[in-house]
Coordinates of C-alpha atoms and ligand atoms in Angstrom, one line a residue:
M3 CA 0.0 -0.1 2.3
K4 CA -2.1 3.3 1.8
K5 CA -3.4 4.5 -1.6
S6 CA -1.8 7.3 -1.1
D7 CA 1.9 5.7 -1.0
W8 CA 1.7 5.3 -5.3
W9 CA 5.1 6.1 -5.6
K10 CA 6.4 3.0 -3.2
H11 CA 5.6 0.7 -6.7
A12 CA 8.2 3.0 -8.7
V13 CA 10.9 2.4 -11.1
V14 CA 12.0 5.5 -11.5
Y15 CA 13.8 6.5 -15.0
Q16 CA 16.0 10.0 -14.8
I17 CA 16.3 11.5 -18.0
Y18 CA 18.3 14.3 -19.4
P19 CA 16.6 15.8 -22.4
K20 CA 19.2 17.5 -24.1
S21 CA 21.0 14.2 -24.2
F22 CA 18.1 11.4 -24.5
Q23 CA 17.4 10.9 -28.3
D24 CA 17.6 13.9 -31.0
S25 CA 14.5 13.4 -33.0
N26 CA 15.5 16.6 -35.7
G27 CA 19.0 16.5 -36.4
D28 CA 20.1 19.5 -34.7
G29 CA 22.7 17.3 -32.6
I30 CA 20.4 18.0 -29.1
G31 CA 17.9 15.4 -27.8
D32 CA 14.2 17.0 -27.7
L33 CA 10.6 15.8 -26.0
K34 CA 9.5 13.8 -30.1
G35 CA 13.4 12.0 -29.3
I36 CA 12.2 10.9 -25.7
I37 CA 8.8 10.3 -27.2
S38 CA 10.6 8.2 -30.1
R39 CA 12.2 6.1 -27.0
L40 CA 9.5 5.6 -25.3
D41 CA 9.0 2.0 -26.6
Y42 CA 12.6 1.2 -25.3
L43 CA 11.3 2.7 -21.3
K44 CA 8.3 0.2 -21.7
R45 CA 10.3 -2.7 -22.6
L46 CA 13.2 -2.0 -19.8
G47 CA 10.1 -1.5 -17.5
V48 CA 10.2 1.7 -15.5
N49 CA 6.8 3.3 -14.6
V50 CA 7.9 7.0 -13.5
L51 CA 10.5 9.4 -15.8
W52 CA 11.7 12.6 -14.1
L53 CA 13.6 14.9 -16.9
C54 CA 15.5 17.2 -16.0
P55 CA 14.2 21.0 -16.9
V56 CA 13.1 21.5 -19.7
Y57 CA 11.3 25.1 -19.3
Q58 CA 12.4 28.4 -21.4
S59 CA 16.1 29.2 -20.0
P60 CA 19.7 30.9 -21.5
M61 CA 21.0 27.8 -20.4
D62 CA 24.2 28.6 -18.1
D63 CA 23.9 25.8 -15.7
G64 CA 22.4 22.7 -17.9
G65 CA 18.5 24.9 -18.0
Y66 CA 18.7 25.1 -13.9
D67 CA 18.2 28.6 -14.7
I68 CA 14.6 29.0 -15.7
S69 CA 13.7 32.2 -17.7
D70 CA 10.2 31.5 -18.4
Y71 CA 7.9 28.5 -16.2
Y72 CA 5.4 28.7 -17.8
H73 CA 7.1 27.4 -21.3
I74 CA 9.1 24.4 -23.0
H75 CA 12.5 25.7 -24.5
P76 CA 12.4 25.9 -28.3
M77 CA 15.3 23.6 -28.5
F78 CA 13.1 21.0 -27.0
G79 CA 10.1 21.2 -29.1
D80 CA 7.0 23.7 -28.2
D81 CA 4.8 23.3 -25.3
A82 CA 2.5 21.1 -27.3
D83 CA 5.0 18.4 -27.3
M84 CA 5.3 18.4 -23.6
D85 CA 1.5 17.4 -23.1
E86 CA 1.5 14.6 -26.0
L87 CA 5.2 12.8 -23.6
I88 CA 2.4 13.1 -20.9
R89 CA -0.8 11.4 -22.8
K90 CA 1.0 9.6 -24.7
A91 CA 3.8 8.4 -21.1
D92 CA 0.3 7.6 -19.2
G93 CA -1.4 5.7 -22.0
M94 CA 1.6 3.4 -21.3
G95 CA 1.1 3.7 -18.0
I96 CA 4.1 5.9 -17.3
K97 CA 4.1 9.0 -15.3
I98 CA 5.7 12.0 -16.2
L99 CA 7.7 14.1 -13.3
M100 CA 9.4 17.7 -14.3
D101 CA 12.4 19.2 -12.5
L102 CA 11.0 22.3 -10.1
V103 CA 13.4 24.9 -9.9
V104 CA 12.1 27.4 -7.4
N105 CA 15.3 27.9 -5.6
H106 CA 16.5 30.6 -8.1
T107 CA 15.0 31.8 -11.7
S108 CA 17.5 32.7 -13.9
D109 CA 18.9 36.9 -14.8
E110 CA 16.8 36.7 -17.9
H111 CA 13.1 36.1 -16.1
E112 CA 11.4 38.5 -16.7
W113 CA 10.8 39.7 -12.8
F114 CA 14.6 40.2 -12.0
Q115 CA 14.7 42.1 -15.6
Q116 CA 11.5 44.1 -14.2
A117 CA 14.3 44.4 -10.2
L118 CA 17.1 45.3 -12.1
K119 CA 15.3 48.5 -13.8
D120 CA 13.5 49.4 -10.8
P121 CA 14.6 48.9 -7.4
D122 CA 10.5 50.1 -6.2
S123 CA 9.0 47.7 -7.9
K124 CA 7.5 45.0 -5.8
Y125 CA 9.6 42.2 -8.3
A126 CA 12.6 43.7 -6.3
D127 CA 11.2 41.9 -3.2
Y128 CA 11.4 38.8 -5.1
Y129 CA 15.4 38.8 -4.8
I130 CA 17.6 39.2 -2.2
F131 CA 19.9 42.8 -3.4
K132 CA 21.8 44.5 -0.3
E133 CA 23.5 48.1 -1.1
T134 CA 26.8 48.4 0.2
A135 CA 28.3 52.1 0.9
D136 CA 31.4 51.3 0.8
G137 CA 30.7 49.5 -2.9
N138 CA 32.6 46.0 -1.3
P139 CA 30.5 42.9 -1.7
P140 CA 27.7 42.2 1.5
N141 CA 30.5 39.8 2.6
N142 CA 32.2 37.0 1.3
W143 CA 30.6 34.2 0.9
R144 CA 31.4 31.3 -1.8
S145 CA 29.2 30.4 -4.6
Y146 CA 28.2 26.7 -4.8
F147 CA 30.4 27.2 -8.0
G148 CA 33.2 29.1 -6.7
E149 CA 32.9 31.9 -7.8
P150 CA 31.1 35.2 -4.9
A151 CA 28.1 34.6 -3.9
W152 CA 26.8 38.2 -4.2
T153 CA 27.3 40.5 -7.7
R154 CA 27.0 44.1 -7.9
V155 CA 24.6 45.5 -10.3
E156 CA 26.4 47.4 -12.4
G157 CA 27.1 50.8 -11.8
T158 CA 25.3 50.8 -8.3
N159 CA 26.3 50.0 -4.8
R160 CA 23.6 46.9 -4.5
F161 CA 24.3 43.2 -4.7
Y162 CA 22.5 40.3 -5.3
L163 CA 22.5 37.0 -3.9
H164 CA 23.0 33.8 -5.8
E165 CA 24.5 30.6 -4.2
F166 CA 24.9 29.3 -8.0
S167 CA 25.9 31.0 -10.7
R168 CA 25.6 34.8 -11.4
K169 CA 22.9 33.9 -14.0
Q170 CA 21.1 32.1 -11.2
P171 CA 19.8 35.3 -8.9
D172 CA 18.0 33.4 -5.7
L173 CA 14.4 34.1 -4.9
N174 CA 13.7 35.5 -1.6
W175 CA 10.5 32.7 -0.4
E176 CA 9.3 35.5 2.7
N177 CA 7.4 37.5 0.5
E178 CA 4.5 36.0 0.0
A179 CA 3.7 37.0 -3.1
L180 CA 6.2 35.4 -4.7
R181 CA 5.1 32.1 -2.9
E182 CA 1.4 33.0 -4.7
E183 CA 3.5 32.6 -7.9
I184 CA 5.5 29.7 -7.3
Y185 CA 2.5 27.2 -6.1
R186 CA 0.3 28.6 -9.7
M187 CA 3.1 27.7 -11.4
V188 CA 3.3 24.1 -10.0
N189 CA -0.7 23.5 -10.4
Y190 CA -0.8 24.8 -13.6
W191 CA 1.6 21.6 -14.8
L192 CA 0.0 19.6 -11.7
D193 CA -3.2 20.7 -13.3
K194 CA -2.1 19.3 -16.3
G195 CA -1.6 15.8 -14.9
L196 CA 1.9 16.0 -14.5
A197 CA 2.2 13.1 -11.3
G198 CA 5.1 15.3 -9.3
F199 CA 8.3 17.0 -9.3
R200 CA 12.1 15.9 -8.6
I201 CA 12.9 19.3 -6.1
D202 CA 15.4 21.1 -6.9
A203 CA 17.9 22.6 -4.1
I204 CA 15.1 23.3 -2.2
G205 CA 16.9 22.8 1.2
N206 CA 18.7 25.8 0.6
I207 CA 15.6 27.8 0.2
K208 CA 15.4 29.5 4.0
K209 CA 18.7 32.2 3.9
R210 CA 20.3 33.4 7.5
L211 CA 22.1 36.4 6.3
E212 CA 24.4 37.7 7.6
Y213 CA 26.9 40.5 6.8
E214 CA 30.1 40.4 8.4
T215 CA 34.1 39.1 6.6
F216 CA 33.9 35.7 7.7
Q217 CA 37.0 33.8 8.2
P218 CA 38.2 32.7 5.1
D219 CA 38.5 28.2 4.1
G220 CA 39.8 28.5 0.7
E221 CA 43.2 30.0 -0.8
D222 CA 40.2 33.3 -2.7
G223 CA 39.0 34.3 0.7
L224 CA 35.9 33.3 0.5
R225 CA 33.7 30.8 2.9
Y226 CA 31.6 28.1 1.6
I227 CA 27.8 29.1 1.8
G228 CA 26.2 25.8 3.0
D229 CA 26.1 27.4 7.3
W230 CA 23.8 30.1 6.1
V231 CA 21.4 28.9 3.3
L232 CA 21.4 25.0 4.3
N233 CA 18.0 24.1 6.2
Q234 CA 18.1 26.8 8.3
P235 CA 15.6 27.6 10.8
G236 CA 12.1 28.3 9.7
I237 CA 12.2 26.5 6.6
E238 CA 9.5 24.2 8.0
V239 CA 6.8 27.0 7.5
F240 CA 7.5 27.5 3.4
L241 CA 7.4 23.8 2.8
Q242 CA 4.6 23.3 4.5
E243 CA 2.8 25.9 2.5
L244 CA 4.5 24.4 -0.6
N245 CA 2.5 21.1 0.2
E246 CA -0.2 22.3 1.5
R247 CA -1.2 24.9 -1.4
T248 CA 0.1 22.3 -4.2
F249 CA 1.5 19.0 -4.0
R250 CA -1.0 17.2 -1.0
P251 CA -4.1 18.0 -3.4
H252 CA -2.5 16.4 -6.1
N253 CA -1.3 13.7 -4.1
S254 CA 1.5 13.7 -5.9
M255 CA 5.1 12.0 -6.4
T256 CA 8.3 14.6 -4.4
V257 CA 11.5 13.9 -4.4
A258 CA 13.1 16.6 -2.5
E259 CA 17.2 17.5 -3.1
A260 CA 17.9 18.2 0.4
N261 CA 20.3 16.3 2.1
V262 CA 18.3 16.4 5.4
P263 CA 19.6 15.6 8.7
E264 CA 18.7 13.5 11.1
E265 CA 16.8 15.7 13.1
L266 CA 14.6 17.0 10.6
L267 CA 13.6 14.3 8.6
N268 CA 10.6 13.3 10.1
L269 CA 9.4 16.7 9.2
F270 CA 10.5 16.2 5.7
I271 CA 9.0 12.8 5.2
G272 CA 7.2 11.5 7.7
E273 CA 3.6 10.3 7.8
E274 CA 2.6 14.5 7.4
G275 CA 5.7 15.0 5.9
F276 CA 6.4 18.0 2.9
F277 CA 7.7 15.2 0.8
S278 CA 7.3 11.4 -0.6
M279 CA 10.7 11.3 -0.5
V280 CA 14.9 13.3 -0.3
F281 CA 17.6 11.9 -2.0
D282 CA 20.4 11.0 0.5
F283 CA 23.8 11.9 -1.2
S284 CA 25.8 10.5 2.1
Y285 CA 26.9 7.3 -0.2
T286 CA 26.8 9.2 -3.8
D287 CA 29.1 12.1 -2.3
I288 CA 31.9 10.3 0.2
D289 CA 33.7 10.9 -2.7
V290 CA 34.6 14.1 -1.5
P291 CA 34.0 17.0 1.1
A292 CA 31.2 18.4 2.6
T293 CA 31.8 21.1 1.2
G294 CA 31.7 20.0 -2.3
E295 CA 35.1 20.7 -3.8
W296 CA 36.2 18.0 -6.3
F297 CA 39.7 18.8 -6.5
R298 CA 40.4 17.6 -2.8
P299 CA 38.9 13.8 -3.3
R300 CA 38.5 11.7 -0.6
D301 CA 39.4 8.4 -0.3
F302 CA 37.2 5.8 0.6
T303 CA 37.0 2.1 1.8
V304 CA 33.8 -0.4 0.5
E305 CA 33.7 -0.5 4.8
E306 CA 33.0 2.7 4.7
L307 CA 30.4 2.8 1.2
R308 CA 28.7 -0.2 3.3
K309 CA 28.6 1.6 6.6
A310 CA 27.0 5.3 5.0
I311 CA 24.4 3.1 2.9
F312 CA 23.3 1.2 6.1
S313 CA 23.0 3.6 8.4
S314 CA 20.3 5.8 5.8
Q315 CA 18.6 3.1 4.7
R316 CA 18.1 2.3 8.9
M317 CA 17.8 6.3 9.5
V318 CA 14.8 6.9 6.8
Q319 CA 13.3 3.5 7.4
E320 CA 13.0 4.6 11.2
K321 CA 11.3 8.3 9.7
G322 CA 9.4 7.4 6.2
W323 CA 10.5 6.5 2.5
G324 CA 13.8 7.3 0.5
A325 CA 14.8 7.5 -2.8
L326 CA 17.3 5.2 -4.2
Y327 CA 20.3 5.8 -6.9
L328 CA 23.9 6.2 -7.7
E329 CA 24.1 8.0 -10.0
N330 CA 22.6 11.7 -11.7
H331 CA 23.2 14.1 -13.8
D332 CA 25.4 16.0 -11.1
Q333 CA 27.7 13.1 -10.4
N334 CA 30.3 11.3 -12.2
R335 CA 29.4 7.8 -13.8
S336 CA 29.3 5.5 -10.8
V337 CA 31.0 2.4 -12.1
N338 CA 33.3 5.2 -12.2
K339 CA 33.6 6.0 -8.7
Y340 CA 33.4 2.3 -6.8
I341 CA 35.2 0.5 -9.1
P342 CA 39.0 0.5 -10.2
E343 CA 39.1 1.4 -13.3
E344 CA 40.7 -2.0 -14.6
E345 CA 37.7 -4.2 -12.9
I346 CA 35.3 -2.5 -14.5
G347 CA 33.0 -5.1 -16.9
Y348 CA 29.7 -6.7 -16.6
H349 CA 29.9 -8.5 -13.0
S350 CA 31.3 -5.5 -11.1
K351 CA 28.4 -3.5 -12.9
T352 CA 25.8 -5.8 -12.7
M353 CA 26.9 -5.9 -8.9
L354 CA 26.5 -2.5 -8.4
A355 CA 22.7 -2.5 -9.6
S356 CA 21.7 -5.2 -6.8
L357 CA 23.5 -3.1 -4.0
F358 CA 21.3 -0.4 -4.9
F359 CA 18.0 -2.0 -5.9
F360 CA 17.2 -4.7 -3.0
L361 CA 17.2 -1.8 -0.7
R362 CA 13.9 0.1 0.6
G363 CA 12.8 2.8 -1.1
T364 CA 12.2 3.8 -4.7
P365 CA 15.0 3.5 -6.9
F366 CA 16.3 6.0 -9.3
I367 CA 18.3 4.8 -13.1
Y368 CA 19.9 7.2 -14.4
Q369 CA 20.2 7.3 -18.8
G370 CA 22.9 5.3 -19.6
Q371 CA 23.1 3.2 -16.1
E372 CA 21.6 0.7 -17.6
I373 CA 23.2 -0.6 -20.2
G374 CA 26.7 0.3 -17.9
M375 CA 27.5 3.6 -19.7
E376 CA 31.0 4.6 -18.4
N377 CA 32.9 8.6 -17.6
I378 CA 34.3 10.2 -20.6
R379 CA 38.3 11.5 -20.8
M380 CA 37.8 14.6 -23.0
A381 CA 40.8 15.7 -24.4
S382 CA 41.1 19.0 -22.4
I383 CA 38.9 21.7 -20.5
D384 CA 37.6 23.7 -23.0
D385 CA 36.4 20.5 -24.0
Y386 CA 33.4 20.4 -20.7
D387 CA 30.4 22.5 -21.2
D388 CA 29.6 23.0 -17.3
I389 CA 30.0 25.5 -15.5
A390 CA 31.1 23.4 -12.0
T391 CA 33.6 21.9 -13.7
R392 CA 35.0 24.7 -15.0
G393 CA 34.5 26.0 -11.6
Q394 CA 36.4 23.4 -10.0
Y395 CA 38.7 23.7 -12.1
A396 CA 39.6 27.2 -11.7
R397 CA 39.9 26.5 -7.8
A398 CA 42.0 24.0 -8.3
M399 CA 44.5 26.4 -10.4
N400 CA 43.8 28.3 -7.5
A401 CA 44.4 26.2 -4.4
G402 CA 47.7 25.4 -6.3
L403 CA 47.5 22.4 -8.8
D404 CA 49.1 22.8 -11.6
K405 CA 47.8 22.3 -15.1
E406 CA 47.7 18.5 -15.4
T407 CA 47.0 17.6 -11.8
A408 CA 44.1 19.9 -11.4
F409 CA 42.2 18.8 -15.1
D410 CA 42.8 15.2 -14.1
I411 CA 41.2 15.4 -10.9
V412 CA 37.9 17.5 -11.9
A413 CA 37.6 15.7 -15.1
K414 CA 37.2 12.1 -13.3
R415 CA 34.4 14.2 -10.9
S416 CA 32.9 16.7 -13.9
R417 CA 28.7 16.5 -14.6
D418 CA 29.9 15.5 -18.1
N419 CA 30.3 12.3 -17.4
S420 CA 26.9 11.7 -17.3
R421 CA 25.7 14.6 -19.9
T422 CA 27.2 12.5 -23.0
P423 CA 24.8 11.3 -25.2
M424 CA 23.0 8.1 -24.6
Q425 CA 24.6 5.2 -26.0
W426 CA 21.8 3.1 -28.5
D427 CA 23.4 2.0 -31.4
S428 CA 26.3 1.5 -32.9
G429 CA 25.9 3.6 -35.8
K430 CA 26.9 7.3 -35.8
N431 CA 26.1 9.4 -32.9
A432 CA 25.3 6.2 -31.0
G433 CA 21.7 6.5 -32.9
F434 CA 21.3 9.7 -30.7
S435 CA 21.7 12.2 -33.5
S436 CA 22.2 12.2 -37.2
A437 CA 23.5 15.5 -37.1
D438 CA 27.5 16.1 -37.9
R439 CA 28.2 17.2 -34.7
T440 CA 25.8 16.6 -31.7
W441 CA 26.7 19.4 -28.3
I442 CA 28.6 17.6 -26.6
R443 CA 30.6 14.6 -27.6
V444 CA 29.8 10.9 -27.4
N445 CA 31.6 8.7 -25.5
P446 CA 33.8 6.7 -28.1
N447 CA 33.5 4.2 -26.7
Y448 CA 30.1 3.7 -27.5
K449 CA 30.9 0.7 -30.3
S450 CA 30.8 -1.7 -27.7
I451 CA 28.7 -0.4 -25.1
N452 CA 25.3 0.3 -26.4
A453 CA 21.6 -0.6 -25.8
A454 CA 20.9 -2.7 -28.9
D455 CA 24.0 -4.8 -28.5
Q456 CA 22.7 -5.7 -25.2
E457 CA 19.7 -7.2 -26.6
H458 CA 20.9 -10.8 -25.3
P459 CA 20.4 -12.4 -21.7
D460 CA 23.8 -11.8 -20.4
S461 CA 23.7 -8.4 -20.2
V462 CA 23.9 -5.4 -17.9
L463 CA 20.7 -4.0 -19.6
S464 CA 18.8 -8.0 -19.2
F465 CA 19.9 -8.0 -15.3
Y466 CA 17.9 -4.0 -14.7
R467 CA 15.5 -5.4 -16.8
E468 CA 15.2 -8.8 -15.0
L469 CA 15.8 -6.4 -11.1
I470 CA 12.9 -4.5 -12.4
R471 CA 11.1 -7.2 -13.2
L472 CA 11.5 -8.6 -10.0
R473 CA 10.7 -5.4 -7.7
K474 CA 7.3 -4.5 -10.2
D475 CA 6.2 -7.6 -10.7
S476 CA 6.9 -10.6 -9.3
K477 CA 6.4 -13.4 -6.3
Y478 CA 9.0 -10.6 -4.6
S479 CA 7.6 -7.2 -5.3
D480 CA 5.7 -7.3 -1.6
I481 CA 9.4 -8.3 0.2
I482 CA 11.6 -6.1 -2.5
I483 CA 8.9 -2.9 -1.9
S484 CA 7.8 -3.4 1.9
G485 CA 10.1 -5.7 3.8
E486 CA 12.0 -4.2 6.6
F487 CA 16.0 -3.0 6.5
L488 CA 18.2 -5.2 8.0
P489 CA 21.8 -5.8 7.8
Y490 CA 23.5 -9.2 7.6
E491 CA 26.7 -10.0 8.9
S492 CA 29.5 -10.9 7.1
E493 CA 33.6 -11.4 8.3
D494 CA 35.0 -10.1 4.6
P495 CA 34.7 -6.0 5.1
C496 CA 34.9 -5.8 2.0
V497 CA 31.1 -8.3 1.6
I498 CA 28.0 -6.3 1.8
A499 CA 25.1 -7.9 2.4
Y500 CA 22.3 -7.2 4.1
Q501 CA 18.0 -8.8 4.2
R502 CA 14.2 -7.6 3.9
S503 CA 12.7 -9.3 6.1
T504 CA 8.7 -9.6 6.9
A505 CA 7.0 -11.4 9.3
H506 CA 7.5 -15.3 7.7
E507 CA 10.1 -14.0 4.4
R508 CA 13.2 -13.2 4.0
L509 CA 14.7 -11.9 1.7
L510 CA 19.0 -11.6 1.5
V511 CA 21.0 -10.0 -1.3
I512 CA 25.3 -10.6 -1.2
H513 CA 27.3 -8.0 -2.5
N514 CA 31.0 -9.7 -3.0
F515 CA 32.3 -5.6 -3.5
Q516 CA 36.2 -6.8 -4.2
N517 CA 38.2 -8.6 -7.1
R518 CA 39.0 -11.4 -5.2
Q519 CA 36.9 -14.4 -3.9
S520 CA 35.2 -14.3 -0.6
A521 CA 32.9 -16.1 1.6
I522 CA 30.0 -15.7 3.9
R523 CA 28.3 -17.8 6.5
L524 CA 23.9 -18.8 5.3
P525 CA 21.2 -19.4 7.1
K526 CA 20.0 -22.2 8.4
G527 CA 16.4 -22.9 6.1
H528 CA 15.6 -24.0 2.5
L529 CA 17.5 -21.1 0.3
K530 CA 16.0 -20.4 -3.1
T531 CA 18.1 -17.8 -5.8
V532 CA 16.1 -15.1 -6.9
T533 CA 18.5 -14.0 -9.0
G534 CA 22.6 -13.4 -9.2
N535 CA 25.6 -12.4 -11.7
F536 CA 27.6 -15.9 -11.4
P537 CA 24.4 -18.2 -11.6
D538 CA 27.0 -21.5 -12.1
N539 CA 27.9 -20.6 -8.5
H540 CA 24.5 -20.8 -7.4
T541 CA 24.2 -24.6 -6.4
Q542 CA 27.0 -24.6 -3.6
K543 CA 24.6 -22.7 -1.4
D544 CA 23.6 -25.9 -0.3
T545 CA 26.4 -27.2 0.9
P546 CA 25.9 -29.0 4.5
Q547 CA 28.6 -26.2 5.9
R548 CA 26.4 -23.5 5.0
L549 CA 29.6 -21.6 3.8
Y550 CA 29.2 -19.4 0.1
R551 CA 32.1 -19.0 -1.9
L552 CA 32.0 -15.5 -3.3
L553 CA 34.0 -14.9 -6.8
P554 CA 35.1 -11.7 -7.5
Y555 CA 32.0 -8.9 -8.2
E556 CA 29.1 -12.2 -7.3
C557 CA 26.1 -10.8 -6.6
I558 CA 23.7 -13.2 -5.3
A559 CA 19.7 -12.7 -3.9
L560 CA 18.3 -15.4 -1.9
Y561 CA 14.6 -16.3 -0.7
M562 CA 13.7 -18.1 2.2
N563 CA 9.8 -18.8 3.2
E564 CA 9.7 -19.4 7.2
Ligands
NOJ627 C1 21.5 20.5 -8.0 C2 20.9 20.6 -10.1 O1 20.3 19.0 -9.7 C3 22.2 21.2 -10.1 O2 22.6 20.3 -11.5 C4 22.5 22.7 -10.1 O3 23.5 22.7 -10.7 C5 21.9 23.1 -8.7 N1 20.8 22.0 -8.4 C6 21.5 24.2 -9.0 O4 19.9 24.2 -9.8

């Protein structure tokens, strides 16, 4: 493995700063709060943190609407706190990634304000404006959050493009001066000692602008914008330049939020690729249609999930390196997505952990996942802060769903499910904040699900610690990091088994993804148990029949040296 591939050894922990730890009692998480929890993270074993945006922002979309790229939002602390976090974490062997949001800015960013004020200023070309003769929008694209993708500049026939909310105008990457501003800003952070970035919506920066009324695909008369803005030809020129001017000279770790089709993967993550790795959406978005309409959920089977994971692994390993994840701030909690409600518990949670952790790639744990946090159910739509949740609800109603059904479906998929405060202990506000009111509700289940109560060997938290240790610092580290991924045959479609192999070693990982017993045939040879969530069941692996009876939601990892 090349030295520049340091990120292949990383285990990343994603922090949603607003909800991780509040240090000043205002009900909102902050940077000093994160610093105060570095010991916990060190003990967990992770060595990279990814922080969702902490820049100045009106917070229309949880900080993904940046009004100043160079400064920290006062609710999170100040610029010196960020420096301190980078330095302290570094002293503990932990590197920091920030979120890089350069497909759009906030409408309150100075550039956009200048562009509004003076259509002839150089800043007007930093964004995408279009004037129409008849005062109608230039076309009928629907933004990701459900509204029309063009918003009129008040008092004019001039519209600006926004793929996300109207407070997130899209940047015009065709403009060279704008690109230079971006590179300068990226280098400013990297020069400070930041290890890299998770890069937001980067597959969207090249647009194919077409002005006509497209065939609507919804009751709102609009058409989903994706086909015109995702992975458009020519995007490679921008990405190449971005990489050469910023990431490559810094040997940065970069994780692109870009759902890249197979034919482009090599460009993105190959040997000379633009990024260290990309997030693949195929198994985390298995429950939603390609247009991202949560209110039309898709049913899926364990077999489909297995296929999605396996095909992603095969594809990515052929081209380069991947990011592994089950949760993030845009997803609901993984246990609620993949496991029927009445079957959620220690065994199903640890089975899911093992399923993604032994795959080939860099694992990302989302805050609270390591203690098995679950979805929240709020009382009404008004309790939800997330702009996407409100947009999906409005569209569901528009599509004719009744209020209860719309709420039910949307609440289950809401991004706020993963944005509730971290559950540290069973005290006030789960130990997150001393405030009387937190910015978003604490999940009432914190009395039974919290980190402090899991300081014993049979907890979800201990299981995660063990998985991290095995990957980072054990005699199995090499095979877990570098071993080739290979599917392992199982007759039962609800058993997901795979192998990781090197010339002389094999790691076999088996998951019984159901609430029933099953069985699987084991290979011949001496098998050593690496870990599992039903230790008492392990002795049967050595029976002469080589048939291993799996308990409901059992997982087991076995090692062979040939
Ligand atoms: C993806 C981010 O993860 C999400 O939270 C955000 O709403 C959009 N990009 C827009 O920035």
